[in-house]
């Protein structure tokens, strides 16, 4: 059956073209691995104004697609590009998507995100209808595409082409729900009764993610620990109750990593290729990274690094709170990423204070992110919540040892080192305090000073395979489950 399965993978991020978080990496990898299993995959993405997207070889498949937004018709242009193992459809509307960022700036979200992503979601359905291309499963990701299952079972219910189409919604991070005023419902063309009945709303707001949770045939989280955490109010951000009603349809599938892209032996972005576990090769990349960031650090001193979206749930407050203490220790620190402006400013003030040992760049172009993975000794992931996390998996592959807070996917992939036996692949801490982070870093540095122990830790990290192959097979099973559900 898998040979003929057709899946539309609908995403608002896709590496290397459009990235705000790790969803971009997942979206670039999973469709490829699904296609290796015989699935026919089409990826749908908004056409952002990015040179990489503009220079893609592509053709217009529909020059003027009408999309109904409330009482108005907004036109979209649909492009098709052959992206190797999958077909890429780009939904083009310059007013909505030709902006600097995907969701907003460092000062907050774009104010018309409801309109932008309702347009995108409807445009995807209209494109499928227009092309007459039947899909078995529409795989939606996070709140921006979470209304697709709702539209499918309401406005598009009678369209023949969708009659056997099932939906899957992946919950990458429920901290982001797409919460809008009730009036935004007018943009959807749905009847008010849907909002009044509470199916689409939470606490009086129109909530895209909640709506998707109610309507999707199947749901999944990106690690099993995160699935368990979602039963608590704290981690579910108010969705625990509604998630419990769908307990049987909520499965967990841990993200993998794409070893075609994340392989230090063949990585095109780093200066020296090396085998996982080879610390000599890694050292050359460390020298390269120090030079790139102009840090005057003795190469024998441990180099720490991290790259992430600067938001509270990623633990940025812990890094800032620990900074003065960290800088008293003998180490260097390189930080890459982007995010909320208030955090960017705090980082800059620390760079002024510690220019020789701290480097920060508001950038996460693949070249820099890969150089960082290859060049640092220790990778910090102090997240408040982490549905899966990919950086710890990249670190294992590149011989960097992760220091993580034990939460979500981090909890199930990183095992604390026992310095006596040498067993373990990283350092974990529990309390969400700068002190706990500092203590874990101190412990890591103590082990770093014992080269044979360190080598052992690095090798244990590199030993386990986190390829997408296994997870892609599990998605295949999830699609079959969704199809069965859809039929009932
Ligand atoms: C979100 C989560 C992250 C996860 C990623 C991909 O960004 O915060 O933990 O790895 O989605 O699923």
Short mmCIF file of C-alpha atoms and ligand atoms in Angstrom, two decimals:
data_model
loop_
_atom_site.label_atom_id
_atom_site.label_comp_id
_atom_site.label_asym_id
_atom_site.label_seq_id
_atom_site.Cartn_x
_atom_site.Cartn_y
_atom_site.Cartn_z
CA UNK A 1 0.00 0.00 0.00
CA UNK A 2 2.83 2.39 0.86
CA UNK A 3 3.97 2.36 -2.77
CA UNK A 4 0.89 4.27 -3.83
CA UNK A 5 0.44 6.50 -0.79
CA UNK A 6 0.28 10.19 -1.65
CA UNK A 7 1.07 12.68 1.07
CA UNK A 8 0.91 16.48 1.06
CA UNK A 9 3.35 17.76 3.68
CA UNK A 10 2.25 21.27 4.59
CA UNK A 11 4.73 23.48 6.39
CA UNK A 12 5.62 27.12 6.96
CA UNK A 13 9.33 26.36 7.35
CA UNK A 14 11.73 24.42 5.16
CA UNK A 15 15.51 24.32 5.49
CA UNK A 16 17.57 25.79 3.96
CA UNK A 17 15.03 28.25 2.51
CA UNK A 18 12.98 29.40 5.47
CA UNK A 19 13.93 28.69 9.05
CA UNK A 20 12.69 30.00 12.35
CA UNK A 21 13.22 26.82 14.37
CA UNK A 22 13.86 23.11 14.08
CA UNK A 23 10.61 22.50 12.19
CA UNK A 24 12.56 23.68 9.12
CA UNK A 25 15.05 20.81 9.51
CA UNK A 26 12.29 18.26 10.05
CA UNK A 27 10.39 19.48 6.99
CA UNK A 28 13.49 19.19 4.83
CA UNK A 29 14.25 15.66 5.99
CA UNK A 30 11.08 13.67 6.61
CA UNK A 31 9.60 14.05 3.08
CA UNK A 32 12.88 12.76 1.60
CA UNK A 33 12.89 9.70 3.83
CA UNK A 34 9.20 9.06 3.18
CA UNK A 35 9.86 9.13 -0.52
CA UNK A 36 12.62 6.54 -0.05
CA UNK A 37 9.92 4.32 1.43
CA UNK A 38 7.87 4.64 -1.74
CA UNK A 39 5.54 7.45 -0.63
CA UNK A 40 4.78 10.15 -3.19
CA UNK A 41 5.31 13.43 -1.32
CA UNK A 42 4.46 17.00 -2.23
CA UNK A 43 5.61 19.75 0.11
CA UNK A 44 3.61 22.98 0.33
CA UNK A 45 5.38 26.14 1.53
CA UNK A 46 4.58 29.86 1.37
CA UNK A 47 6.75 31.61 -1.23
CA UNK A 48 8.87 33.83 1.03
CA UNK A 49 11.12 36.42 -0.52
CA UNK A 50 14.40 34.56 -0.22
CA UNK A 51 17.11 34.53 -2.88
CA UNK A 52 17.34 30.74 -2.52
CA UNK A 53 13.65 30.36 -3.38
CA UNK A 54 13.78 32.95 -6.13
CA UNK A 55 16.64 31.18 -7.86
CA UNK A 56 14.97 27.74 -7.73
CA UNK A 57 14.06 26.30 -11.09
CA UNK A 58 10.27 26.34 -11.11
CA UNK A 59 7.16 26.81 -13.19
CA UNK A 60 3.83 28.48 -12.59
CA UNK A 61 1.05 25.89 -12.34
CA UNK A 62 -1.69 28.36 -11.58
CA UNK A 63 -1.22 32.06 -12.28
CA UNK A 64 -4.22 33.33 -10.40
CA UNK A 65 -5.82 31.07 -7.82
CA UNK A 66 -8.86 32.59 -6.10
CA UNK A 67 -8.97 32.09 -2.34
CA UNK A 68 -12.01 33.18 -0.35
CA UNK A 69 -11.18 35.10 2.81
CA UNK A 70 -14.46 36.07 4.40
CA UNK A 71 -16.27 38.17 1.85
CA UNK A 72 -13.19 38.84 -0.27
CA UNK A 73 -11.30 36.98 -2.93
CA UNK A 74 -7.53 37.09 -2.60
CA UNK A 75 -5.44 35.77 -5.45
CA UNK A 76 -2.46 33.51 -5.14
CA UNK A 77 0.04 32.25 -7.68
CA UNK A 78 1.17 28.66 -7.39
CA UNK A 79 4.62 27.49 -8.42
CA UNK A 80 5.92 23.97 -8.76
CA UNK A 81 9.52 22.93 -8.39
CA UNK A 82 11.18 19.56 -8.55
CA UNK A 83 13.10 19.34 -5.30
CA UNK A 84 14.72 15.98 -5.96
CA UNK A 85 12.89 13.37 -3.95
CA UNK A 86 9.76 15.45 -3.53
CA UNK A 87 7.79 18.04 -5.42
CA UNK A 88 7.66 21.52 -3.90
CA UNK A 89 4.60 23.75 -4.33
CA UNK A 90 5.08 27.40 -3.44
CA UNK A 91 2.09 29.53 -2.52
CA UNK A 92 2.83 33.03 -3.69
CA UNK A 93 1.23 36.22 -2.44
CA UNK A 94 3.75 39.03 -2.06
CA UNK A 95 1.59 41.03 0.34
CA UNK A 96 1.56 38.18 2.84
CA UNK A 97 4.90 36.52 2.38
CA UNK A 98 7.45 38.93 0.99
CA UNK A 99 8.59 39.97 4.42
CA UNK A 100 11.82 39.76 6.27
CA UNK A 101 10.71 37.04 8.67
CA UNK A 102 8.26 34.15 8.77
CA UNK A 103 6.09 34.96 11.79
CA UNK A 104 7.22 38.40 12.93
CA UNK A 105 10.14 40.48 14.05
CA UNK A 106 12.06 40.47 17.33
CA UNK A 107 9.41 42.86 18.66
CA UNK A 108 6.47 40.54 18.15
CA UNK A 109 4.36 38.65 15.66
CA UNK A 110 2.99 40.21 12.51
CA UNK A 111 -0.47 41.52 13.28
CA UNK A 112 -2.09 39.81 10.30
CA UNK A 113 -0.80 36.30 10.99
CA UNK A 114 -4.38 35.04 11.19
CA UNK A 115 -5.06 36.28 7.67
CA UNK A 116 -1.68 35.14 6.29
CA UNK A 117 -2.00 31.56 7.47
CA UNK A 118 -5.73 31.19 6.81
CA UNK A 119 -4.88 32.28 3.28
CA UNK A 120 -2.03 29.76 3.05
CA UNK A 121 -4.14 26.90 4.42
CA UNK A 122 -7.03 27.58 2.09
CA UNK A 123 -4.69 28.12 -0.85
CA UNK A 124 -3.23 24.64 -0.30
CA UNK A 125 -6.70 23.08 -0.45
CA UNK A 126 -7.64 25.18 -3.48
CA UNK A 127 -4.44 24.16 -5.25
CA UNK A 128 -5.14 20.48 -4.69
CA UNK A 129 -8.67 20.99 -5.99
CA UNK A 130 -7.48 23.02 -8.98
CA UNK A 131 -4.81 20.49 -9.96
CA UNK A 132 -7.20 17.61 -9.44
CA UNK A 133 -4.45 15.77 -7.60
CA UNK A 134 -5.81 13.44 -4.98
CA UNK A 135 -3.83 13.02 -1.76
CA UNK A 136 -4.39 10.25 0.77
CA UNK A 137 -3.05 12.29 3.67
CA UNK A 138 -2.58 15.98 4.40
CA UNK A 139 0.18 16.21 6.98
CA UNK A 140 -0.10 19.55 8.79
CA UNK A 141 2.53 21.02 11.11
CA UNK A 142 1.98 23.33 14.09
CA UNK A 143 -0.60 26.09 14.44
CA UNK A 144 -0.19 27.91 11.09
CA UNK A 145 -1.58 24.90 9.18
CA UNK A 146 -3.81 23.52 11.94
CA UNK A 147 -7.01 24.85 10.39
CA UNK A 148 -6.64 22.60 7.35
CA UNK A 149 -8.29 19.61 9.12
CA UNK A 150 -11.13 21.97 10.13
CA UNK A 151 -11.65 23.26 6.59
CA UNK A 152 -11.51 19.76 5.19
CA UNK A 153 -14.34 18.56 7.41
CA UNK A 154 -16.48 21.66 6.91
CA UNK A 155 -16.10 23.94 3.89
CA UNK A 156 -14.47 21.32 1.66
CA UNK A 157 -16.40 18.32 2.94
CA UNK A 158 -18.43 17.87 -0.22
CA UNK A 159 -15.60 18.22 -2.71
CA UNK A 160 -15.10 14.86 -4.30
CA UNK A 161 -11.35 15.07 -4.38
CA UNK A 162 -11.10 15.23 -0.58
CA UNK A 163 -13.58 12.54 0.24
CA UNK A 164 -11.05 9.94 1.17
CA UNK A 165 -8.36 12.28 2.41
CA UNK A 166 -7.18 11.93 6.01
CA UNK A 167 -5.36 14.52 8.11
CA UNK A 168 -2.44 14.31 10.52
CA UNK A 169 -1.37 17.21 12.71
CA UNK A 170 2.10 17.20 14.26
CA UNK A 171 2.42 19.15 17.50
CA UNK A 172 5.97 20.48 17.35
CA UNK A 173 5.53 22.86 20.25
CA UNK A 174 2.21 23.70 21.88
CA UNK A 175 3.64 26.87 23.43
CA UNK A 176 2.70 28.37 20.06
CA UNK A 177 -1.04 28.04 19.43
CA UNK A 178 -2.06 30.79 17.03
CA UNK A 179 -4.41 32.69 19.35
CA UNK A 180 -6.56 35.38 17.75
CA UNK A 181 -9.67 37.41 18.58
CA UNK A 182 -13.04 35.77 17.81
CA UNK A 183 -13.55 38.24 14.93
CA UNK A 184 -10.78 36.50 12.99
CA UNK A 185 -13.25 33.70 12.36
CA UNK A 186 -14.82 35.95 9.70
CA UNK A 187 -11.73 35.37 7.53
CA UNK A 188 -12.38 31.64 7.38
CA UNK A 189 -15.89 31.74 5.98
CA UNK A 190 -17.00 29.37 8.75
CA UNK A 191 -20.28 29.77 10.53
CA UNK A 192 -20.22 31.42 13.98
CA UNK A 193 -21.70 28.30 15.50
CA UNK A 194 -18.28 26.65 15.26
CA UNK A 195 -16.80 29.23 17.56
CA UNK A 196 -19.76 29.36 19.89
CA UNK A 197 -19.75 25.61 20.33
CA UNK A 198 -16.20 25.90 21.67
CA UNK A 199 -14.77 23.61 18.99
CA UNK A 200 -12.43 26.27 17.68
CA UNK A 201 -11.98 28.42 20.75
CA UNK A 202 -10.20 28.36 24.07
CA UNK A 203 -10.79 30.92 26.82
CA UNK A 204 -12.83 33.05 24.47
CA UNK A 205 -10.18 33.26 21.75
CA UNK A 206 -10.05 31.72 18.31
CA UNK A 207 -7.30 29.13 18.80
CA UNK A 208 -5.91 27.54 15.61
CA UNK A 209 -3.99 24.75 17.33
CA UNK A 210 -6.87 23.73 19.53
CA UNK A 211 -9.13 23.63 16.47
CA UNK A 212 -6.66 21.37 14.69
CA UNK A 213 -6.44 19.09 17.73
CA UNK A 214 -10.22 18.69 17.67
CA UNK A 215 -10.50 18.04 13.94
CA UNK A 216 -7.38 16.16 12.77
CA UNK A 217 -7.81 12.41 12.25
CA UNK A 218 -4.53 11.67 14.00
CA UNK A 219 -2.10 13.73 16.06
CA UNK A 220 1.49 13.26 17.08
CA UNK A 221 4.15 14.76 19.30
CA UNK A 222 7.84 14.65 18.45
CA UNK A 223 9.03 12.63 21.47
CA UNK A 224 7.34 10.30 23.93
CA UNK A 225 8.45 12.34 26.97
CA UNK A 226 6.75 15.38 25.52
CA UNK A 227 3.57 13.39 24.99
CA UNK A 228 3.57 12.57 28.71
CA UNK A 229 4.34 16.16 29.65
CA UNK A 230 1.33 17.32 27.68
CA UNK A 231 -1.03 15.78 30.23
CA UNK A 232 0.05 18.51 32.65
CA UNK A 233 -1.34 22.05 32.55
CA UNK A 234 2.16 23.51 32.82
CA UNK A 235 3.56 21.92 29.68
CA UNK A 236 0.34 21.83 27.70
CA UNK A 237 -0.23 25.58 27.98
CA UNK A 238 -3.89 25.02 28.75
CA UNK A 239 -4.48 22.26 26.19
CA UNK A 240 -4.24 19.24 28.55
CA UNK A 241 -7.99 18.88 28.83
CA UNK A 242 -8.65 18.86 25.10
CA UNK A 243 -5.64 16.65 24.41
CA UNK A 244 -6.93 14.08 26.88
CA UNK A 245 -10.12 13.76 24.87
CA UNK A 246 -7.92 12.65 21.94
CA UNK A 247 -5.54 10.48 23.92
CA UNK A 248 -6.10 7.45 21.68
CA UNK A 249 -5.33 9.39 18.53
CA UNK A 250 -2.21 11.11 19.91
CA UNK A 251 0.96 9.14 19.28
CA UNK A 252 4.61 10.09 19.61
CA UNK A 253 7.28 9.80 16.95
CA UNK A 254 10.71 11.14 17.80
CA UNK A 255 12.39 13.29 15.16
CA UNK A 256 15.44 11.88 13.49
CA UNK A 257 18.34 13.73 11.94
CA UNK A 258 19.28 13.85 8.32
CA UNK A 259 22.65 12.14 8.03
CA UNK A 260 22.93 13.29 4.43
CA UNK A 261 23.23 16.86 5.71
CA UNK A 262 24.60 16.29 9.20
CA UNK A 263 27.63 14.17 8.55
CA UNK A 264 31.05 15.54 9.60
CA UNK A 265 32.73 13.24 7.06
CA UNK A 266 30.95 14.87 4.13
CA UNK A 267 29.80 18.21 5.51
CA UNK A 268 30.35 20.84 2.81
CA UNK A 269 30.17 23.75 5.25
CA UNK A 270 33.07 22.85 7.54
CA UNK A 271 36.78 23.35 6.80
CA UNK A 272 37.93 19.91 7.86
CA UNK A 273 35.94 16.76 7.40
CA UNK A 274 36.34 14.14 10.09
CA UNK A 275 34.87 10.88 11.28
CA UNK A 276 32.38 11.01 14.18
CA UNK A 277 34.41 10.42 17.31
CA UNK A 278 37.67 11.69 15.77
CA UNK A 279 38.82 14.43 18.15
CA UNK A 280 41.88 15.43 16.10
CA UNK A 281 39.70 16.37 13.12
CA UNK A 282 37.40 18.22 15.44
CA UNK A 283 40.25 20.26 16.88
CA UNK A 284 41.00 21.73 13.45
CA UNK A 285 37.40 22.90 13.20
CA UNK A 286 37.68 24.41 16.65
CA UNK A 287 40.66 26.51 15.51
CA UNK A 288 38.65 27.54 12.48
CA UNK A 289 35.68 28.57 14.60
CA UNK A 290 37.88 30.58 16.98
CA UNK A 291 39.28 32.42 14.00
CA UNK A 292 35.86 32.99 12.43
CA UNK A 293 34.69 34.65 15.66
CA UNK A 294 38.05 36.25 16.46
CA UNK A 295 38.20 34.77 19.92
CA UNK A 296 41.65 34.86 21.50
CA UNK A 297 41.36 31.59 23.32
CA UNK A 298 43.97 28.94 24.05
CA UNK A 299 42.73 25.98 21.96
CA UNK A 300 43.12 23.70 24.98
CA UNK A 301 40.52 25.68 26.87
CA UNK A 302 36.99 24.25 26.43
CA UNK A 303 34.85 26.02 23.87
CA UNK A 304 31.12 26.08 24.58
CA UNK A 305 28.45 26.97 22.07
CA UNK A 306 24.77 26.99 21.30
CA UNK A 307 22.40 27.99 18.53
CA UNK A 308 18.70 28.52 19.05
CA UNK A 309 15.74 30.86 18.75
CA UNK A 310 16.03 33.40 21.57
CA UNK A 311 12.75 32.85 23.41
CA UNK A 312 12.00 32.15 27.05
CA UNK A 313 11.08 28.49 26.54
CA UNK A 314 14.49 27.76 25.03
CA UNK A 315 16.14 28.70 28.32
CA UNK A 316 17.73 31.95 27.20
CA UNK A 317 17.19 33.44 30.67
CA UNK A 318 19.37 30.74 32.18
CA UNK A 319 22.26 31.49 29.86
CA UNK A 320 21.97 35.23 30.53
CA UNK A 321 21.60 34.63 34.28
CA UNK A 322 24.67 32.39 34.31
CA UNK A 323 26.82 34.54 32.02
CA UNK A 324 28.93 36.39 34.62
CA UNK A 325 29.70 33.15 36.44
CA UNK A 326 30.48 31.31 33.21
CA UNK A 327 32.85 34.07 32.18
CA UNK A 328 34.76 33.67 35.46
CA UNK A 329 35.55 30.12 34.38
CA UNK A 330 38.27 29.24 31.91
CA UNK A 331 36.18 28.83 28.74
CA UNK A 332 34.98 30.45 25.55
CA UNK A 333 31.38 30.73 24.39
CA UNK A 334 29.90 31.17 20.91
CA UNK A 335 26.17 31.86 20.47
CA UNK A 336 24.24 31.84 17.20
CA UNK A 337 20.58 32.52 16.60
CA UNK A 338 17.90 35.11 16.42
CA UNK A 339 14.91 35.97 18.46
CA UNK A 340 13.23 38.42 20.74
CA UNK A 341 14.87 41.81 20.63
CA UNK A 342 15.17 42.16 24.38
CA UNK A 343 17.37 39.03 24.48
CA UNK A 344 19.45 40.15 21.51
CA UNK A 345 20.22 43.40 23.35
CA UNK A 346 21.23 41.58 26.54
CA UNK A 347 23.62 39.36 24.59
CA UNK A 348 25.21 42.41 22.97
CA UNK A 349 25.86 44.03 26.33
CA UNK A 350 27.64 40.88 27.50
CA UNK A 351 29.74 40.80 24.33
CA UNK A 352 30.94 44.32 25.18
CA UNK A 353 31.88 43.12 28.64
CA UNK A 354 33.67 39.93 27.54
CA UNK A 355 34.82 40.57 23.96
CA UNK A 356 37.64 38.01 23.94
CA UNK A 357 35.75 35.03 25.23
CA UNK A 358 32.16 35.56 24.17
CA UNK A 359 30.95 35.85 20.58
CA UNK A 360 27.34 36.25 19.51
CA UNK A 361 25.99 36.46 15.98
CA UNK A 362 22.34 36.96 15.06
CA UNK A 363 22.53 34.57 12.23
CA UNK A 364 21.86 30.93 11.68
CA UNK A 365 22.84 30.39 8.15
CA UNK A 366 23.63 26.70 7.59
CA UNK A 367 27.35 27.43 7.08
CA UNK A 368 27.73 28.98 10.54
CA UNK A 369 25.49 26.51 12.33
CA UNK A 370 27.46 23.56 10.92
CA UNK A 371 30.80 25.23 11.76
CA UNK A 372 29.56 25.69 15.32
CA UNK A 373 28.48 22.05 15.62
CA UNK A 374 31.90 20.93 14.43
CA UNK A 375 33.99 23.45 16.38
CA UNK A 376 32.66 23.48 19.94
CA UNK A 377 33.53 20.99 22.67
CA UNK A 378 30.35 21.45 24.69
CA UNK A 379 26.88 22.33 23.41
CA UNK A 380 24.42 24.06 25.79
CA UNK A 381 20.67 23.30 25.61
CA UNK A 382 19.15 24.62 28.86
CA UNK A 383 15.54 24.58 27.61
CA UNK A 384 12.56 25.29 29.81
CA UNK A 385 10.64 22.99 27.49
CA UNK A 386 11.89 20.97 24.52
CA UNK A 387 9.41 18.84 22.59
CA UNK A 388 12.24 16.99 20.85
CA UNK A 389 15.36 19.02 20.21
CA UNK A 390 17.72 18.27 17.36
CA UNK A 391 20.86 20.04 18.59
CA UNK A 392 21.74 17.28 21.05
CA UNK A 393 21.52 14.76 18.20
CA UNK A 394 23.68 16.91 15.91
CA UNK A 395 26.14 17.30 18.80
CA UNK A 396 26.48 13.54 19.23
CA UNK A 397 27.29 13.22 15.54
CA UNK A 398 29.85 16.03 15.59
CA UNK A 399 31.62 14.98 18.79
CA UNK A 400 30.35 17.87 20.92
CA UNK A 401 29.05 16.89 24.32
CA UNK A 402 25.60 18.30 25.20
CA UNK A 403 24.79 19.95 28.53
CA UNK A 404 21.01 19.89 28.75
CA UNK A 405 18.12 20.43 31.07
CA UNK A 406 16.26 17.19 31.54
CA UNK A 407 12.97 17.89 29.81
CA UNK A 408 11.03 16.56 26.78
CA UNK A 409 13.12 14.98 24.06
CA UNK A 410 16.34 15.95 25.83
CA UNK A 411 15.38 13.73 28.70
CA UNK A 412 15.08 10.65 26.53
CA UNK A 413 18.21 11.14 24.43
CA UNK A 414 20.87 12.45 26.83
CA UNK A 415 22.23 10.21 29.61
CA UNK A 416 24.22 11.82 32.38
CA UNK A 417 27.90 10.87 32.51
CA UNK A 418 29.14 8.89 35.47
CA UNK A 419 32.79 10.01 35.75
CA UNK A 420 33.75 6.81 37.58
CA UNK A 421 32.55 4.39 34.94
CA UNK A 422 32.67 6.78 31.97
CA UNK A 423 29.14 5.75 30.99
CA UNK A 424 26.87 8.43 29.54
CA UNK A 425 26.77 10.79 26.57
CA UNK A 426 26.19 14.23 28.13
CA UNK A 427 25.46 16.25 31.25
CA UNK A 428 21.97 16.88 32.49
CA UNK A 429 20.52 19.16 35.15
CA UNK A 430 17.03 19.41 36.51
CA UNK A 431 16.31 22.69 38.28
CA UNK A 432 15.50 25.63 36.04
CA UNK A 433 18.12 27.91 37.64
CA UNK A 434 21.37 29.49 36.45
CA UNK A 435 23.12 27.74 39.37
CA UNK A 436 22.07 24.31 38.11
CA UNK A 437 23.33 25.15 34.62
CA UNK A 438 26.64 26.40 36.03
CA UNK A 439 27.09 23.24 38.12
CA UNK A 440 26.49 21.03 35.06
CA UNK A 441 29.00 23.06 33.01
CA UNK A 442 31.57 22.73 35.81
CA UNK A 443 31.07 18.99 35.86
CA UNK A 444 31.45 18.81 32.08
CA UNK A 445 34.67 20.83 32.17
CA UNK A 446 36.14 18.57 34.87
CA UNK A 447 35.57 15.60 32.56
CA UNK A 448 36.89 17.55 29.56
CA UNK A 449 40.21 17.85 31.41
CA UNK A 450 40.49 14.04 31.44
CA UNK A 451 41.14 13.32 27.72
CA UNK A 452 40.58 9.57 27.82
CA UNK A 453 37.30 9.96 29.70
CA UNK A 454 36.21 12.68 27.26
CA UNK A 455 37.03 10.49 24.28
CA UNK A 456 34.87 7.77 25.77
CA UNK A 457 31.94 10.15 26.27
CA UNK A 458 32.22 11.48 22.72
CA UNK A 459 32.31 7.94 21.31
CA UNK A 460 29.21 6.94 23.22
CA UNK A 461 27.38 9.91 21.77
CA UNK A 462 28.48 9.00 18.25
CA UNK A 463 27.59 5.32 18.65
CA UNK A 464 23.82 5.58 18.49
CA UNK A 465 21.96 6.03 15.24
CA UNK A 466 19.23 8.68 15.14
CA UNK A 467 18.49 8.44 11.45
CA UNK A 468 15.10 9.37 10.06
CA UNK A 469 14.63 5.92 8.58
CA UNK A 470 12.96 4.42 11.65
CA UNK A 471 10.84 7.49 12.33
CA UNK A 472 9.73 7.77 8.70
CA UNK A 473 8.43 4.18 8.92
CA UNK A 474 6.47 5.16 12.00
CA UNK A 475 4.93 8.10 10.14
CA UNK A 476 3.87 5.67 7.47
CA UNK A 477 2.00 3.68 10.12
CA UNK A 478 0.48 6.90 11.44
CA UNK A 479 -0.80 7.75 7.95
CA UNK A 480 -2.45 4.33 7.72
CA UNK A 481 -4.07 4.89 11.11
CA UNK A 482 -5.34 8.29 9.97
CA UNK A 483 -6.80 6.73 6.82
CA UNK A 484 -8.62 4.12 8.88
CA UNK A 485 -9.96 6.82 11.21
CA UNK A 486 -11.09 8.92 8.27
CA UNK A 487 -13.13 6.03 6.91
CA UNK A 488 -15.02 5.49 10.17
C1 LIG B 1 9.96 22.72 17.80
C2 LIG B 1 10.39 22.19 19.16
C3 LIG B 1 11.65 21.35 19.07
C4 LIG B 1 11.50 20.29 17.98
C5 LIG B 1 11.10 20.96 16.67
C6 LIG B 1 10.91 19.99 15.54
O1 LIG B 1 10.86 23.69 17.37
O2 LIG B 1 10.58 23.28 20.06
O3 LIG B 1 11.93 20.74 20.30
O4 LIG B 1 12.70 19.58 17.82
O5 LIG B 1 9.90 21.68 16.85
O6 LIG B 1 9.92 19.03 15.82
#
